Amino acid sequence: MSAYVVVETDIHDPERYERYKQASPDAVAAGGGRFLARGGELAVLEGDWHPKRLVVLEFQNLDAAKRFYASPIYQEAKRLREGAANLNMVPVQGIGQADTP
C-alpha cells in the first residue's frame, strides 16, 4: 500500500536551500520514492493553514518512507539545508484497493 510524505517548507535562505533542492531528488529516488508535487502553486480552500511551499512524495509503503528519511543519502542532503529552511514532514499511509468503494 503506497505511502505519501507531505512536506511543508519555510525557506529562510533561498541560495543555501537550492543546494538541498539539488541533492534531494537523488535521495528520494534512492529510497524508491518519487515526487508528486514539488513547490507548485497552491490554494487554501479551507482553514488557517497557509503553507509557503509544499512537497508531496510517494513511496511503496510507510516503511519505505521511513527508511528514506533515515537513509544516509537523505541525511546528507538534509545537512545541506541546515539554517536555510524549517520543515514539517509527515508520512501517511495511502488507501489500499480494499479500502476504496
mmCIF file of N, CA and C in Angstrom:
data_model
loop_
_atom_site.group_PDB
_atom_site.id
_atom_site.type_symbol
_atom_site.label_atom_id
_atom_site.label_comp_id
_atom_site.label_asym_id
_atom_site.label_seq_id
_atom_site.Cartn_x
_atom_site.Cartn_y
_atom_site.Cartn_z
ATOM 1 N N MET A 1 0.845 -1.170 0.000
ATOM 2 C CA MET A 1 0.000 0.000 0.000
ATOM 3 C C MET A 1 0.892 1.235 0.000
ATOM 4 N N SER A 2 0.682 2.124 -0.936
ATOM 5 C CA SER A 2 1.505 3.331 -1.058
ATOM 6 C C SER A 2 1.434 4.189 0.208
ATOM 7 N N ALA A 3 2.468 4.981 0.387
ATOM 8 C CA ALA A 3 2.514 5.968 1.468
ATOM 9 C C ALA A 3 2.996 7.280 0.865
ATOM 10 N N TYR A 4 2.598 8.349 1.477
ATOM 11 C CA TYR A 4 2.913 9.680 0.976
ATOM 12 C C TYR A 4 3.589 10.486 2.072
ATOM 13 N N VAL A 5 4.589 11.240 1.691
ATOM 14 C CA VAL A 5 5.271 12.140 2.623
ATOM 15 C C VAL A 5 4.879 13.553 2.209
ATOM 16 N N VAL A 6 4.276 14.281 3.154
ATOM 17 C CA VAL A 6 3.861 15.657 2.915
ATOM 18 C C VAL A 6 4.842 16.553 3.658
ATOM 19 N N VAL A 7 5.393 17.513 2.939
ATOM 20 C CA VAL A 7 6.431 18.380 3.492
ATOM 21 C C VAL A 7 6.007 19.839 3.331
ATOM 22 N N GLU A 8 5.957 20.538 4.437
ATOM 23 C CA GLU A 8 5.723 21.982 4.424
ATOM 24 C C GLU A 8 7.072 22.654 4.664
ATOM 25 N N THR A 9 7.420 23.591 3.812
ATOM 26 C CA THR A 9 8.733 24.216 3.870
ATOM 27 C C THR A 9 8.625 25.725 4.007
ATOM 28 N N ASP A 10 9.392 26.272 4.934
ATOM 29 C CA ASP A 10 9.504 27.719 5.110
ATOM 30 C C ASP A 10 10.973 28.063 4.878
ATOM 31 N N ILE A 11 11.275 28.633 3.724
ATOM 32 C CA ILE A 11 12.662 28.889 3.318
ATOM 33 C C ILE A 11 13.119 30.253 3.823
ATOM 34 N N HIS A 12 14.281 30.261 4.501
ATOM 35 C CA HIS A 12 14.869 31.494 5.027
ATOM 36 C C HIS A 12 16.070 31.957 4.208
ATOM 37 N N ASP A 13 16.749 31.014 3.579
ATOM 38 C CA ASP A 13 17.952 31.305 2.807
ATOM 39 C C ASP A 13 17.844 30.566 1.465
ATOM 40 N N PRO A 14 17.235 31.210 0.460
ATOM 41 C CA PRO A 14 16.992 30.535 -0.817
ATOM 42 C C PRO A 14 18.254 30.005 -1.496
ATOM 43 N N GLU A 15 19.331 30.718 -1.387
ATOM 44 C CA GLU A 15 20.566 30.281 -2.032
ATOM 45 C C GLU A 15 21.072 28.976 -1.425
ATOM 46 N N ARG A 16 21.079 28.920 -0.109
ATOM 47 C CA ARG A 16 21.521 27.703 0.576
ATOM 48 C C ARG A 16 20.519 26.564 0.360
ATOM 49 N N TYR A 17 19.231 26.882 0.356
ATOM 50 C CA TYR A 17 18.198 25.869 0.150
ATOM 51 C C TYR A 17 18.317 25.239 -1.239
ATOM 52 N N GLU A 18 18.793 25.992 -2.191
ATOM 53 C CA GLU A 18 18.951 25.478 -3.556
ATOM 54 C C GLU A 18 19.873 24.258 -3.576
ATOM 55 N N ARG A 19 20.888 24.245 -2.731
ATOM 56 C CA ARG A 19 21.793 23.080 -2.655
ATOM 57 C C ARG A 19 21.028 21.838 -2.210
ATOM 58 N N TYR A 20 20.128 22.009 -1.249
ATOM 59 C CA TYR A 20 19.287 20.906 -0.787
ATOM 60 C C TYR A 20 18.373 20.440 -1.919
ATOM 61 N N LYS A 21 17.775 21.389 -2.649
ATOM 62 C CA LYS A 21 16.886 21.036 -3.753
ATOM 63 C C LYS A 21 17.617 20.227 -4.819
ATOM 64 N N GLN A 22 18.896 20.494 -5.011
ATOM 65 C CA GLN A 22 19.676 19.753 -5.996
ATOM 66 C C GLN A 22 19.998 18.339 -5.513
ATOM 67 N N ALA A 23 20.185 18.173 -4.206
ATOM 68 C CA ALA A 23 20.582 16.876 -3.654
ATOM 69 C C ALA A 23 19.400 15.963 -3.331
ATOM 70 N N SER A 24 18.257 16.533 -3.009
ATOM 71 C CA SER A 24 17.148 15.704 -2.528
ATOM 72 C C SER A 24 16.558 14.742 -3.571
ATOM 73 N N PRO A 25 16.494 15.068 -4.864
ATOM 74 C CA PRO A 25 15.925 14.091 -5.809
ATOM 75 C C PRO A 25 16.673 12.754 -5.834
ATOM 76 N N ASP A 26 17.991 12.791 -5.731
ATOM 77 C CA ASP A 26 18.757 11.537 -5.702
ATOM 78 C C ASP A 26 18.418 10.731 -4.453
ATOM 79 N N ALA A 27 18.228 11.413 -3.324
ATOM 80 C CA ALA A 27 17.884 10.719 -2.079
ATOM 81 C C ALA A 27 16.494 10.106 -2.174
ATOM 82 N N VAL A 28 15.558 10.837 -2.748
ATOM 83 C CA VAL A 28 14.194 10.321 -2.922
ATOM 84 C C VAL A 28 14.225 9.094 -3.839
ATOM 85 N N ALA A 29 14.895 9.204 -4.966
ATOM 86 C CA ALA A 29 14.973 8.088 -5.920
ATOM 87 C C ALA A 29 15.662 6.881 -5.297
ATOM 88 N N ALA A 30 16.735 7.103 -4.541
ATOM 89 C CA ALA A 30 17.452 6.000 -3.903
ATOM 90 C C ALA A 30 16.553 5.280 -2.899
ATOM 91 N N GLY A 31 15.606 6.005 -2.320
ATOM 92 C CA GLY A 31 14.668 5.400 -1.371
ATOM 93 C C GLY A 31 13.459 4.778 -2.051
ATOM 94 N N GLY A 32 13.440 4.788 -3.378
ATOM 95 C CA GLY A 32 12.327 4.197 -4.105
ATOM 96 C C GLY A 32 11.129 5.122 -4.228
ATOM 97 N N GLY A 33 11.329 6.410 -3.948
ATOM 98 C CA GLY A 33 10.220 7.351 -3.996
ATOM 99 C C GLY A 33 10.206 8.184 -5.255
ATOM 100 N N ARG A 34 9.124 8.963 -5.364
ATOM 101 C CA ARG A 34 9.039 9.896 -6.481
ATOM 102 C C ARG A 34 8.261 11.126 -6.030
ATOM 103 N N PHE A 35 8.563 12.242 -6.675
ATOM 104 C CA PHE A 35 7.873 13.498 -6.390
ATOM 105 C C PHE A 35 6.511 13.493 -7.082
ATOM 106 N N LEU A 36 5.470 13.860 -6.342
ATOM 107 C CA LEU A 36 4.147 14.077 -6.927
ATOM 108 C C LEU A 36 3.866 15.568 -7.052
ATOM 109 N N ALA A 37 4.379 16.334 -6.126
ATOM 110 C CA ALA A 37 4.274 17.801 -6.165
ATOM 111 C C ALA A 37 5.553 18.337 -5.556
ATOM 112 N N ARG A 38 6.040 19.444 -6.136
ATOM 113 C CA ARG A 38 7.297 19.998 -5.625
ATOM 114 C C ARG A 38 7.261 21.515 -5.723
ATOM 115 N N GLY A 39 6.565 22.130 -4.768
ATOM 116 C CA GLY A 39 6.587 23.577 -4.658
ATOM 117 C C GLY A 39 5.770 24.313 -5.689
ATOM 118 N N GLY A 40 4.796 23.660 -6.293
ATOM 119 C CA GLY A 40 3.967 24.343 -7.279
ATOM 120 C C GLY A 40 2.961 25.285 -6.630
ATOM 121 N N GLU A 41 2.183 25.932 -7.480
ATOM 122 C CA GLU A 41 1.158 26.855 -7.000
ATOM 123 C C GLU A 41 0.162 26.104 -6.117
ATOM 124 N N LEU A 42 -0.269 26.739 -5.040
ATOM 125 C CA LEU A 42 -1.258 26.125 -4.170
ATOM 126 C C LEU A 42 -2.337 27.141 -3.823
ATOM 127 N N ALA A 43 -3.454 26.633 -3.374
ATOM 128 C CA ALA A 43 -4.587 27.483 -2.986
ATOM 129 C C ALA A 43 -5.164 26.944 -1.690
ATOM 130 N N VAL A 44 -5.406 27.819 -0.728
ATOM 131 C CA VAL A 44 -6.034 27.427 0.529
ATOM 132 C C VAL A 44 -7.538 27.380 0.292
ATOM 133 N N LEU A 45 -8.126 26.227 0.495
ATOM 134 C CA LEU A 45 -9.553 26.057 0.283
ATOM 135 C C LEU A 45 -10.356 26.213 1.569
ATOM 136 N N GLU A 46 -9.710 25.897 2.699
ATOM 137 C CA GLU A 46 -10.418 25.987 3.978
ATOM 138 C C GLU A 46 -9.399 26.050 5.104
ATOM 139 N N GLY A 47 -9.711 26.788 6.137
ATOM 140 C CA GLY A 47 -8.867 26.824 7.324
ATOM 141 C C GLY A 47 -7.824 27.920 7.301
ATOM 142 N N ASP A 48 -6.972 27.882 8.328
ATOM 143 C CA ASP A 48 -5.966 28.914 8.547
ATOM 144 C C ASP A 48 -4.560 28.505 8.117
ATOM 145 N N TRP A 49 -4.423 27.346 7.519
ATOM 146 C CA TRP A 49 -3.114 26.859 7.108
ATOM 147 C C TRP A 49 -2.726 27.537 5.801
ATOM 148 N N HIS A 50 -1.605 28.253 5.810
ATOM 149 C CA HIS A 50 -1.115 28.969 4.631
ATOM 150 C C HIS A 50 0.349 28.600 4.385
ATOM 151 N N PRO A 51 0.589 27.365 3.954
ATOM 152 C CA PRO A 51 1.971 26.956 3.722
ATOM 153 C C PRO A 51 2.599 27.753 2.586
ATOM 154 N N LYS A 52 3.869 28.046 2.738
ATOM 155 C CA LYS A 52 4.590 28.790 1.701
ATOM 156 C C LYS A 52 5.023 27.870 0.559
ATOM 157 N N ARG A 53 5.343 26.615 0.897
ATOM 158 C CA ARG A 53 5.810 25.649 -0.108
ATOM 159 C C ARG A 53 5.429 24.260 0.372
ATOM 160 N N LEU A 54 4.856 23.458 -0.514
ATOM 161 C CA LEU A 54 4.506 22.077 -0.200
ATOM 162 C C LEU A 54 5.168 21.132 -1.188
ATOM 163 N N VAL A 55 5.577 19.994 -0.654
ATOM 164 C CA VAL A 55 6.133 18.918 -1.463
ATOM 165 C C VAL A 55 5.389 17.646 -1.061
ATOM 166 N N VAL A 56 5.051 16.820 -2.037
ATOM 167 C CA VAL A 56 4.416 15.530 -1.770
ATOM 168 C C VAL A 56 5.233 14.460 -2.473
ATOM 169 N N LEU A 57 5.636 13.445 -1.701
ATOM 170 C CA LEU A 57 6.413 12.320 -2.212
ATOM 171 C C LEU A 57 5.581 11.049 -2.104
ATOM 172 N N GLU A 58 5.815 10.104 -3.000
ATOM 173 C CA GLU A 58 5.132 8.811 -2.925
ATOM 174 C C GLU A 58 6.179 7.712 -2.761
ATOM 175 N N PHE A 59 5.895 6.776 -1.860
ATOM 176 C CA PHE A 59 6.756 5.614 -1.631
ATOM 177 C C PHE A 59 5.904 4.352 -1.684
ATOM 178 N N GLN A 60 6.554 3.224 -1.801
ATOM 179 C CA GLN A 60 5.859 1.946 -1.914
ATOM 180 C C GLN A 60 4.983 1.678 -0.685
ATOM 181 N N ASN A 61 5.480 2.034 0.493
ATOM 182 C CA ASN A 61 4.729 1.819 1.723
ATOM 183 C C ASN A 61 5.309 2.712 2.814
ATOM 184 N N LEU A 62 4.691 2.678 3.978
ATOM 185 C CA LEU A 62 5.119 3.539 5.079
ATOM 186 C C LEU A 62 6.540 3.218 5.533
ATOM 187 N N ASP A 63 6.883 1.935 5.566
ATOM 188 C CA ASP A 63 8.248 1.569 5.969
ATOM 189 C C ASP A 63 9.281 2.126 5.002
ATOM 190 N N ALA A 64 8.976 2.109 3.714
ATOM 191 C CA ALA A 64 9.907 2.663 2.719
ATOM 192 C C ALA A 64 10.086 4.162 2.931
ATOM 193 N N ALA A 65 9.008 4.865 3.258
ATOM 194 C CA ALA A 65 9.103 6.307 3.530
ATOM 195 C C ALA A 65 9.983 6.575 4.743
ATOM 196 N N LYS A 66 9.827 5.769 5.774
ATOM 197 C CA LYS A 66 10.651 5.929 6.983
ATOM 198 C C LYS A 66 12.115 5.603 6.694
ATOM 199 N N ARG A 67 12.361 4.554 5.886
ATOM 200 C CA ARG A 67 13.746 4.202 5.524
ATOM 201 C C ARG A 67 14.393 5.317 4.715
ATOM 202 N N PHE A 68 13.632 5.910 3.788
ATOM 203 C CA PHE A 68 14.146 7.050 3.026
ATOM 204 C C PHE A 68 14.622 8.141 3.975
ATOM 205 N N TYR A 69 13.792 8.526 4.927
ATOM 206 C CA TYR A 69 14.140 9.614 5.829
ATOM 207 C C TYR A 69 15.394 9.292 6.639
ATOM 208 N N ALA A 70 15.526 8.060 7.077
ATOM 209 C CA ALA A 70 16.661 7.659 7.914
ATOM 210 C C ALA A 70 17.919 7.340 7.107
ATOM 211 N N SER A 71 17.819 7.259 5.793
ATOM 212 C CA SER A 71 18.950 6.832 4.964
ATOM 213 C C SER A 71 20.116 7.818 5.026
ATOM 214 N N PRO A 72 21.325 7.313 4.911
ATOM 215 C CA PRO A 72 22.496 8.189 4.906
ATOM 216 C C PRO A 72 22.454 9.228 3.770
ATOM 217 N N ILE A 73 21.949 8.852 2.603
ATOM 218 C CA ILE A 73 21.926 9.795 1.481
ATOM 219 C C ILE A 73 20.961 10.955 1.763
ATOM 220 N N TYR A 74 19.818 10.673 2.402
ATOM 221 C CA TYR A 74 18.915 11.776 2.731
ATOM 222 C C TYR A 74 19.467 12.596 3.893
ATOM 223 N N GLN A 75 20.071 11.956 4.861
ATOM 224 C CA GLN A 75 20.638 12.695 5.983
ATOM 225 C C GLN A 75 21.725 13.666 5.511
ATOM 226 N N GLU A 76 22.475 13.258 4.481
ATOM 227 C CA GLU A 76 23.483 14.157 3.900
ATOM 228 C C GLU A 76 22.804 15.339 3.210
ATOM 229 N N ALA A 77 21.750 15.077 2.447
ATOM 230 C CA ALA A 77 21.003 16.162 1.790
ATOM 231 C C ALA A 77 20.413 17.092 2.851
ATOM 232 N N LYS A 78 19.886 16.515 3.901
ATOM 233 C CA LYS A 78 19.271 17.293 4.988
ATOM 234 C C LYS A 78 20.275 18.272 5.603
ATOM 235 N N ARG A 79 21.509 17.843 5.738
ATOM 236 C CA ARG A 79 22.552 18.723 6.295
ATOM 237 C C ARG A 79 22.766 19.965 5.421
ATOM 238 N N LEU A 80 22.535 19.824 4.126
ATOM 239 C CA LEU A 80 22.724 20.951 3.211
ATOM 240 C C LEU A 80 21.709 22.073 3.447
ATOM 241 N N ARG A 81 20.573 21.753 4.045
ATOM 242 C CA ARG A 81 19.552 22.784 4.272
ATOM 243 C C ARG A 81 19.561 23.332 5.692
ATOM 244 N N GLU A 82 20.468 22.871 6.539
ATOM 245 C CA GLU A 82 20.543 23.386 7.909
ATOM 246 C C GLU A 82 20.694 24.896 7.884
ATOM 247 N N GLY A 83 19.810 25.583 8.599
ATOM 248 C CA GLY A 83 19.839 27.031 8.656
ATOM 249 C C GLY A 83 19.187 27.718 7.471
ATOM 250 N N ALA A 84 18.796 26.955 6.455
ATOM 251 C CA ALA A 84 18.209 27.542 5.255
ATOM 252 C C ALA A 84 16.686 27.482 5.250
ATOM 253 N N ALA A 85 16.130 26.502 5.982
ATOM 254 C CA ALA A 85 14.674 26.322 5.953
ATOM 255 C C ALA A 85 14.212 25.534 7.165
ATOM 256 N N ASN A 86 12.966 25.756 7.542
ATOM 257 C CA ASN A 86 12.297 24.935 8.546
ATOM 258 C C ASN A 86 11.298 24.052 7.815
ATOM 259 N N LEU A 87 11.270 22.777 8.170
ATOM 260 C CA LEU A 87 10.356 21.837 7.530
ATOM 261 C C LEU A 87 9.456 21.179 8.559
ATOM 262 N N ASN A 88 8.235 20.903 8.149
ATOM 263 C CA ASN A 88 7.336 19.975 8.816
ATOM 264 C C ASN A 88 7.146 18.852 7.823
ATOM 265 N N MET A 89 7.392 17.604 8.254
ATOM 266 C CA MET A 89 7.351 16.472 7.337
ATOM 267 C C MET A 89 6.618 15.322 8.012
ATOM 268 N N VAL A 90 5.580 14.807 7.344
ATOM 269 C CA VAL A 90 4.843 13.676 7.891
ATOM 270 C C VAL A 90 4.578 12.645 6.792
ATOM 271 N N PRO A 91 4.790 11.360 7.121
ATOM 272 C CA PRO A 91 4.377 10.314 6.196
ATOM 273 C C PRO A 91 2.966 9.852 6.563
ATOM 274 N N VAL A 92 2.201 9.483 5.550
ATOM 275 C CA VAL A 92 0.847 8.978 5.786
ATOM 276 C C VAL A 92 0.606 7.789 4.862
ATOM 277 N N GLN A 93 0.014 6.762 5.426
ATOM 278 C CA GLN A 93 -0.301 5.572 4.646
ATOM 279 C C GLN A 93 -1.457 5.868 3.714
ATOM 280 N N GLY A 94 -1.336 5.414 2.478
ATOM 281 C CA GLY A 94 -2.387 5.607 1.489
ATOM 282 C C GLY A 94 -3.539 4.625 1.684
ATOM 283 N N ILE A 95 -4.522 4.758 0.838
ATOM 284 C CA ILE A 95 -5.689 3.885 0.874
ATOM 285 C C ILE A 95 -5.440 2.722 -0.071
ATOM 286 N N GLY A 96 -5.632 1.509 0.415
ATOM 287 C CA GLY A 96 -5.465 0.330 -0.417
ATOM 288 C C GLY A 96 -6.693 0.045 -1.246
ATOM 289 N N GLN A 97 -6.552 -0.839 -2.210
ATOM 290 C CA GLN A 97 -7.669 -1.204 -3.088
ATOM 291 C C GLN A 97 -8.871 -1.683 -2.286
ATOM 292 N N ALA A 98 -8.640 -2.424 -1.208
ATOM 293 C CA ALA A 98 -9.748 -2.940 -0.401
ATOM 294 C C ALA A 98 -10.463 -1.835 0.367
ATOM 295 N N ASP A 99 -9.815 -0.678 0.534
ATOM 296 C CA ASP A 99 -10.389 0.424 1.299
ATOM 297 C C ASP A 99 -11.257 1.346 0.455
ATOM 298 N N THR A 100 -11.233 1.191 -0.863
ATOM 299 C CA THR A 100 -11.988 2.097 -1.726
ATOM 300 C C THR A 100 -13.341 1.488 -2.062
ATOM 301 N N PRO A 101 -14.361 2.330 -2.215
ATOM 302 C CA PRO A 101 -15.700 1.801 -2.516
ATOM 303 C C PRO A 101 -15.797 1.243 -3.916
#
